[in-house]
Amino acid sequence: MAVGIVIVSHSARLAEGVAELAGQMSMGEVTIAVAGGTDDGSIGTSIDKVAAALQKASSPDGTLVLLDLGSAVMITEMALEMLDAQEKERVIISTAPLVEGAVLAAVEASAGSTLQEVAEAANNGHDMPKGHQA
């Protein structure tokens, strides 16, 4: 088994795209669940979608959650409150950038790394260059 990954975004299409990219980079070896948009398909977040994604990606090895912005953090924290204490202990909410963090986390998880190692790999996304420096 591997660490599971949850992608929480205000946009369903964004969440699915990030999951698709990360999934390809990990060669499908990692469960990546998405919670994007509201229940009616609008831009926003949904506690029910986050709870379902947490359930889908749940792993004995742990689950890493990556988010886009704002209320995604609050909604994810509320969804975590619905879990029992043992499940909560196996979830880390990452502060990593969404795309870079998801790709790095998926690759690290596919190598069989621990939850802490996967979270640290995701955080390395903060340091990834995005252009040429003069």
CSV table of C-alpha atoms in Angstrom, one decimal:
chain,number,residue,atom,x,y,z
A,1,MET,CA,0.0,0.0,0.0
A,2,ALA,CA,1.1,3.6,-0.5
A,3,VAL,CA,0.3,7.0,1.1
A,4,GLY,CA,-3.0,8.3,-0.4
A,5,ILE,CA,-3.4,11.8,-1.8
A,6,VAL,CA,-6.4,14.1,-1.8
A,7,ILE,CA,-6.6,17.2,-4.0
A,8,VAL,CA,-9.0,19.8,-2.8
A,9,SER,CA,-9.8,22.7,-5.1
A,10,HIS,CA,-12.5,25.3,-5.7
A,11,SER,CA,-12.7,24.0,-9.2
A,12,ALA,CA,-13.6,20.4,-10.1
A,13,ARG,CA,-11.7,20.7,-13.4
A,14,LEU,CA,-8.6,22.0,-11.7
A,15,ALA,CA,-8.7,19.2,-9.1
A,16,GLU,CA,-9.1,16.5,-11.8
A,17,GLY,CA,-6.3,18.0,-13.9
A,18,VAL,CA,-3.9,18.1,-11.0
A,19,ALA,CA,-4.8,14.5,-10.1
A,20,GLU,CA,-4.4,13.4,-13.7
A,21,LEU,CA,-0.9,14.9,-13.9
A,22,ALA,CA,0.2,13.6,-10.6
A,23,GLY,CA,-1.3,10.2,-11.4
A,24,GLN,CA,0.7,9.9,-14.6
A,25,MET,CA,3.9,10.9,-12.9
A,26,SER,CA,3.4,8.2,-10.3
A,27,MET,CA,2.5,5.7,-13.0
A,28,GLY,CA,-0.9,5.0,-11.4
A,29,GLU,CA,0.7,3.5,-8.3
A,30,VAL,CA,-0.9,5.9,-5.9
A,31,THR,CA,-4.6,6.5,-5.0
A,32,ILE,CA,-5.3,10.1,-5.7
A,33,ALA,CA,-8.8,11.3,-4.9
A,34,VAL,CA,-10.3,14.7,-5.8
A,35,ALA,CA,-12.7,17.1,-4.1
A,36,GLY,CA,-13.3,19.9,-6.5
A,37,GLY,CA,-16.2,22.4,-6.6
A,38,THR,CA,-19.4,22.5,-4.8
A,39,ASP,CA,-22.2,19.8,-4.7
A,40,ASP,CA,-24.1,21.7,-7.4
A,41,GLY,CA,-21.0,22.0,-9.7
A,42,SER,CA,-20.2,25.6,-8.9
A,43,ILE,CA,-16.9,27.0,-8.0
A,44,GLY,CA,-16.3,26.5,-4.2
A,45,THR,CA,-15.7,23.7,-1.8
A,46,SER,CA,-17.8,21.0,-0.3
A,47,ILE,CA,-17.4,19.2,3.0
A,48,ASP,CA,-19.2,16.2,1.6
A,49,LYS,CA,-16.8,16.0,-1.4
A,50,VAL,CA,-13.8,16.3,0.9
A,51,ALA,CA,-15.0,13.7,3.3
A,52,ALA,CA,-15.7,11.3,0.4
A,53,ALA,CA,-12.2,12.0,-1.1
A,54,LEU,CA,-10.6,11.4,2.3
A,55,GLN,CA,-12.4,8.0,2.5
A,56,LYS,CA,-11.4,7.0,-1.0
A,57,ALA,CA,-7.7,7.9,-0.5
A,58,SER,CA,-7.5,6.5,3.1
A,59,SER,CA,-4.5,4.3,3.5
A,60,PRO,CA,-3.0,2.5,6.5
A,61,ASP,CA,0.2,4.4,5.4
A,62,GLY,CA,-1.6,7.8,5.7
A,63,THR,CA,-3.1,10.4,3.5
A,64,LEU,CA,-1.7,13.7,2.3
A,65,VAL,CA,-4.1,16.5,1.5
A,66,LEU,CA,-3.1,19.3,-1.0
A,67,LEU,CA,-5.3,22.4,-1.4
A,68,ASP,CA,-5.6,25.4,-3.6
A,69,LEU,CA,-6.6,28.3,-1.4
A,70,GLY,CA,-8.8,30.0,1.2
A,71,SER,CA,-11.9,28.1,2.3
A,72,ALA,CA,-10.4,24.7,1.1
A,73,VAL,CA,-8.4,24.7,4.3
A,74,MET,CA,-11.4,25.4,6.6
A,75,ILE,CA,-13.6,22.8,4.7
A,76,THR,CA,-10.9,20.2,4.9
A,77,GLU,CA,-10.4,20.8,8.7
A,78,MET,CA,-14.2,20.4,9.1
A,79,ALA,CA,-14.1,17.1,7.2
A,80,LEU,CA,-11.3,15.9,9.3
A,81,GLU,CA,-13.4,16.4,12.4
A,82,MET,CA,-15.8,13.8,11.0
A,83,LEU,CA,-13.0,11.1,11.2
A,84,ASP,CA,-12.2,9.1,14.3
A,85,ALA,CA,-9.0,10.0,16.2
A,86,GLN,CA,-7.0,7.2,14.7
A,87,GLU,CA,-7.9,8.2,11.2
A,88,LYS,CA,-7.1,11.8,11.9
A,89,GLU,CA,-3.6,10.9,13.1
A,90,ARG,CA,-2.9,9.5,9.6
A,91,VAL,CA,-3.8,12.7,7.7
A,92,ILE,CA,-1.5,15.7,7.0
A,93,ILE,CA,-2.8,18.9,5.4
A,94,SER,CA,0.1,20.2,3.3
A,95,THR,CA,1.0,23.8,2.7
A,96,ALA,CA,2.8,22.9,-0.5
A,97,PRO,CA,1.9,24.5,-3.8
A,98,LEU,CA,-0.9,22.5,-5.4
A,99,VAL,CA,0.5,21.3,-8.7
A,100,GLU,CA,4.2,21.0,-7.8
A,101,GLY,CA,3.4,19.5,-4.4
A,102,ALA,CA,0.9,17.0,-5.8
A,103,VAL,CA,3.4,15.8,-8.5
A,104,LEU,CA,6.3,15.5,-6.0
A,105,ALA,CA,4.1,13.8,-3.4
A,106,ALA,CA,2.7,11.3,-5.9
A,107,VAL,CA,6.2,10.3,-7.1
A,108,GLU,CA,7.4,10.0,-3.5
A,109,ALA,CA,4.4,7.9,-2.4
A,110,SER,CA,4.9,5.6,-5.4
A,111,ALA,CA,8.3,4.8,-4.1
A,112,GLY,CA,6.8,3.5,-0.9
A,113,SER,CA,7.8,6.4,1.3
A,114,THR,CA,6.3,7.2,4.7
A,115,LEU,CA,3.6,9.9,5.1
A,116,GLN,CA,6.2,12.3,6.6
A,117,GLU,CA,8.5,11.7,3.7
A,118,VAL,CA,5.7,12.3,1.2
A,119,ALA,CA,4.7,15.5,3.0
A,120,GLU,CA,8.3,16.7,2.9
A,121,ALA,CA,8.6,15.9,-0.8
A,122,ALA,CA,5.5,17.9,-1.5
A,123,ASN,CA,6.9,20.9,0.5
A,124,ASN,CA,9.9,20.9,-1.8
A,125,GLY,CA,7.6,22.3,-4.4
A,126,HIS,CA,8.0,25.6,-2.7
A,127,ASP,CA,11.6,25.7,-4.1
A,128,MET,CA,10.9,24.6,-7.7
A,129,PRO,CA,11.9,27.3,-10.1
A,130,LYS,CA,9.3,28.6,-12.5
A,131,GLY,CA,11.4,30.5,-14.9
A,132,HIS,CA,14.8,31.7,-15.8
A,133,GLN,CA,16.5,33.9,-13.3
A,134,ALA,CA,18.5,36.8,-14.6
